[in-house]
Amino acid sequence: MSRLLCPSMMCADCGILKQEVLELEKAGIDVFHIDIMDGNFIPTFGMGLQDVEAICSISEKAVDVHLMTENPVRHIKNFIDMGVDIIYIHPEVDELPVRTLQLIKTYGGKAGLVLSPQVTVESMVPLLSLADYVLVMTVSPGFAGQKYLEFVNTKIKQLVLLASQYHYKVIIDGACSLSKIKELSKLNVDGFVLGTSVLFNKAQSYKEIVETLRKI
Ligand code: DX5
Ligand code: ZN
């Protein structure tokens, strides 16, 4: 499977972050996915700026930040300057999402648009032409270990269809288990955020799990 495999680093053992990053890099992942939360939009905090700096400096692989923060435009330049490649924003907490997505690209980054479970595709169509990546939340944002929300599958099919018109990549974020990844791969999505459902705290090594995923 040539789809993008994006380990969710808030699920890693942050006590040995450098070792985790190097092992995941060796295992052949594609993008490090870093969840950042402000304690307002999402009532918890995810990873910190030091984690982003560390991961960007340790690895040559691409890094994305999933900004679960109000008014994300304030933080764009800081993350781009750290070496982040893709910045995902939640338009429901951004007064001017068009401006923010454009600013990400002005600074040389790739623009990511997040659709929370309750956000309709129809309401996002005006923004799709500005997105390089669309992150589809199949759980409520912010917490690992949740149950997959089956009703989101309709939106995934709609977004995959529209991707041929707007040329963004569709990435799935939330409760991506091996069986879900097999099921969703048939819908031609472009990638997956890998968390506790398939990658972390498992008996097999990261390398073995990534090899299994590549064979799908
Ligand atoms: C949700 C997070 C992810 C993901 C974790 O906001 O972006 O970290 O859900 O993976 P799972 O759901 O497999 O524990
Ligand atoms: Zn995320």
mmCIF file of N, CA and C in Angstrom, residues 76-121:
data_model
loop_
_atom_site.group_PDB
_atom_site.id
_atom_site.type_symbol
_atom_site.label_atom_id
_atom_site.label_comp_id
_atom_site.label_asym_id
_atom_site.label_seq_id
_atom_site.Cartn_x
_atom_site.Cartn_y
_atom_site.Cartn_z
ATOM 1 N N ILE A 76 0.761 29.925 12.804
ATOM 2 C CA ILE A 76 1.244 29.345 11.536
ATOM 3 C C ILE A 76 2.739 29.571 11.339
ATOM 4 N N LYS A 77 3.179 30.831 11.437
ATOM 5 C CA LYS A 77 4.591 31.118 11.108
ATOM 6 C C LYS A 77 5.540 30.385 12.058
ATOM 7 N N ASN A 78 5.160 30.298 13.326
ATOM 8 C CA ASN A 78 5.994 29.632 14.329
ATOM 9 C C ASN A 78 6.251 28.173 13.935
ATOM 10 N N PHE A 79 5.194 27.477 13.511
ATOM 11 C CA PHE A 79 5.362 26.053 13.153
ATOM 12 C C PHE A 79 6.129 25.894 11.841
ATOM 13 N N ILE A 80 5.872 26.777 10.898
ATOM 14 C CA ILE A 80 6.618 26.697 9.630
ATOM 15 C C ILE A 80 8.105 26.937 9.904
ATOM 16 N N ASP A 81 8.395 27.926 10.769
ATOM 17 C CA ASP A 81 9.808 28.208 11.102
ATOM 18 C C ASP A 81 10.485 27.033 11.812
ATOM 19 N N MET A 82 9.684 26.195 12.490
ATOM 20 C CA MET A 82 10.257 25.015 13.175
ATOM 21 C C MET A 82 10.581 23.908 12.176
ATOM 22 N N GLY A 83 10.019 24.037 10.956
ATOM 23 C CA GLY A 83 10.268 23.003 9.943
ATOM 24 C C GLY A 83 9.074 22.100 9.693
ATOM 25 N N VAL A 84 7.889 22.486 10.204
ATOM 26 C CA VAL A 84 6.673 21.694 9.959
ATOM 27 C C VAL A 84 6.281 21.817 8.482
ATOM 28 N N ASP A 85 5.845 20.701 7.897
ATOM 29 C CA ASP A 85 5.543 20.685 6.455
ATOM 30 C C ASP A 85 4.056 20.909 6.153
ATOM 31 N N ILE A 86 3.191 20.318 6.993
ATOM 32 C CA ILE A 86 1.736 20.402 6.760
ATOM 33 C C ILE A 86 1.071 20.932 8.027
ATOM 34 N N ILE A 87 0.193 21.908 7.885
ATOM 35 C CA ILE A 87 -0.535 22.423 9.062
ATOM 36 C C ILE A 87 -2.031 22.228 8.829
ATOM 37 N N TYR A 88 -2.648 21.445 9.721
ATOM 38 C CA TYR A 88 -4.096 21.198 9.657
ATOM 39 C C TYR A 88 -4.814 22.173 10.592
ATOM 40 N N ILE A 89 -5.849 22.842 10.072
ATOM 41 C CA ILE A 89 -6.649 23.753 10.911
ATOM 42 C C ILE A 89 -8.111 23.307 10.937
ATOM 43 N N HIS A 90 -8.777 23.642 12.054
ATOM 44 C CA HIS A 90 -10.220 23.406 12.210
ATOM 45 C C HIS A 90 -10.952 24.692 11.846
ATOM 46 N N PRO A 91 -11.639 24.769 10.695
ATOM 47 C CA PRO A 91 -12.299 26.021 10.290
ATOM 48 C C PRO A 91 -13.394 26.456 11.259
ATOM 49 N N GLU A 92 -13.958 25.497 12.025
ATOM 50 C CA GLU A 92 -15.040 25.873 12.946
ATOM 51 C C GLU A 92 -14.555 26.783 14.069
ATOM 52 N N VAL A 93 -13.237 26.884 14.253
ATOM 53 C CA VAL A 93 -12.714 27.799 15.287
ATOM 54 C C VAL A 93 -11.761 28.835 14.674
ATOM 55 N N ASP A 94 -12.042 29.200 13.404
ATOM 56 C CA ASP A 94 -11.194 30.182 12.715
ATOM 57 C C ASP A 94 -12.124 31.169 12.001
ATOM 58 N N GLU A 95 -12.046 32.461 12.414
ATOM 59 C CA GLU A 95 -12.964 33.446 11.796
ATOM 60 C C GLU A 95 -12.711 33.566 10.282
ATOM 61 N N LEU A 96 -11.418 33.402 9.882
ATOM 62 C CA LEU A 96 -11.092 33.611 8.462
ATOM 63 C C LEU A 96 -10.278 32.434 7.921
ATOM 64 N N PRO A 97 -10.872 31.251 7.803
ATOM 65 C CA PRO A 97 -10.113 30.062 7.377
ATOM 66 C C PRO A 97 -9.490 30.194 5.990
ATOM 67 N N VAL A 98 -10.124 30.937 5.095
ATOM 68 C CA VAL A 98 -9.538 31.127 3.752
ATOM 69 C C VAL A 98 -8.168 31.792 3.909
ATOM 70 N N ARG A 99 -8.144 32.840 4.729
ATOM 71 C CA ARG A 99 -6.880 33.588 4.945
ATOM 72 C C ARG A 99 -5.819 32.704 5.586
ATOM 73 N N THR A 100 -6.257 31.884 6.539
ATOM 74 C CA THR A 100 -5.286 31.019 7.242
ATOM 75 C C THR A 100 -4.699 29.983 6.301
ATOM 76 N N LEU A 101 -5.553 29.342 5.499
ATOM 77 C CA LEU A 101 -5.060 28.336 4.544
ATOM 78 C C LEU A 101 -4.109 28.976 3.528
ATOM 79 N N GLN A 102 -4.463 30.183 3.086
ATOM 80 C CA GLN A 102 -3.578 30.883 2.134
ATOM 81 C C GLN A 102 -2.248 31.231 2.784
ATOM 82 N N LEU A 103 -2.300 31.631 4.049
ATOM 83 C CA LEU A 103 -1.080 32.044 4.766
ATOM 84 C C LEU A 103 -0.118 30.861 4.930
ATOM 85 N N ILE A 104 -0.674 29.679 5.204
ATOM 86 C CA ILE A 104 0.160 28.467 5.341
ATOM 87 C C ILE A 104 0.970 28.276 4.059
ATOM 88 N N LYS A 105 0.296 28.472 2.927
ATOM 89 C CA LYS A 105 0.979 28.272 1.640
ATOM 90 C C LYS A 105 1.947 29.415 1.348
ATOM 91 N N THR A 106 1.565 30.622 1.740
ATOM 92 C CA THR A 106 2.475 31.768 1.540
ATOM 93 C C THR A 106 3.807 31.524 2.256
ATOM 94 N N TYR A 107 3.715 30.913 3.429
ATOM 95 C CA TYR A 107 4.934 30.623 4.207
ATOM 96 C C TYR A 107 5.642 29.359 3.725
ATOM 97 N N GLY A 108 5.112 28.723 2.681
ATOM 98 C CA GLY A 108 5.806 27.555 2.131
ATOM 99 C C GLY A 108 5.325 26.218 2.646
ATOM 100 N N GLY A 109 4.271 26.213 3.449
ATOM 101 C CA GLY A 109 3.744 24.950 3.983
ATOM 102 C C GLY A 109 2.651 24.383 3.098
ATOM 103 N N LYS A 110 2.178 23.170 3.474
ATOM 104 C CA LYS A 110 1.029 22.570 2.802
ATOM 105 C C LYS A 110 -0.187 22.805 3.691
ATOM 106 N N ALA A 111 -1.307 23.198 3.068
ATOM 107 C CA ALA A 111 -2.502 23.580 3.835
ATOM 108 C C ALA A 111 -3.396 22.374 4.084
ATOM 109 N N GLY A 112 -3.719 22.159 5.351
ATOM 110 C CA GLY A 112 -4.576 21.032 5.742
ATOM 111 C C GLY A 112 -5.880 21.529 6.335
ATOM 112 N N LEU A 113 -6.972 20.935 5.857
ATOM 113 C CA LEU A 113 -8.313 21.302 6.335
ATOM 114 C C LEU A 113 -8.868 20.116 7.111
ATOM 115 N N VAL A 114 -9.333 20.351 8.350
ATOM 116 C CA VAL A 114 -9.871 19.258 9.163
ATOM 117 C C VAL A 114 -11.397 19.312 9.146
ATOM 118 N N LEU A 115 -12.019 18.137 8.911
ATOM 119 C CA LEU A 115 -13.468 18.050 9.041
ATOM 120 C C LEU A 115 -13.784 17.248 10.301
ATOM 121 N N SER A 116 -14.233 17.946 11.348
ATOM 122 C CA SER A 116 -14.675 17.255 12.561
ATOM 123 C C SER A 116 -15.897 16.420 12.205
ATOM 124 N N PRO A 117 -16.228 15.419 13.018
ATOM 125 C CA PRO A 117 -17.327 14.498 12.662
ATOM 126 C C PRO A 117 -18.641 15.185 12.306
ATOM 127 N N GLN A 118 -18.990 16.286 12.976
ATOM 128 C CA GLN A 118 -20.292 16.937 12.748
ATOM 129 C C GLN A 118 -20.262 17.914 11.566
ATOM 130 N N VAL A 119 -19.087 18.167 10.992
ATOM 131 C CA VAL A 119 -18.965 19.175 9.920
ATOM 132 C C VAL A 119 -19.301 18.517 8.572
ATOM 133 N N THR A 120 -20.217 19.132 7.837
ATOM 134 C CA THR A 120 -20.651 18.529 6.559
ATOM 135 C C THR A 120 -19.675 18.876 5.441
ATOM 136 N N VAL A 121 -19.601 18.014 4.440
ATOM 137 C CA VAL A 121 -18.761 18.269 3.266
ATOM 138 C C VAL A 121 -19.284 19.499 2.529
#
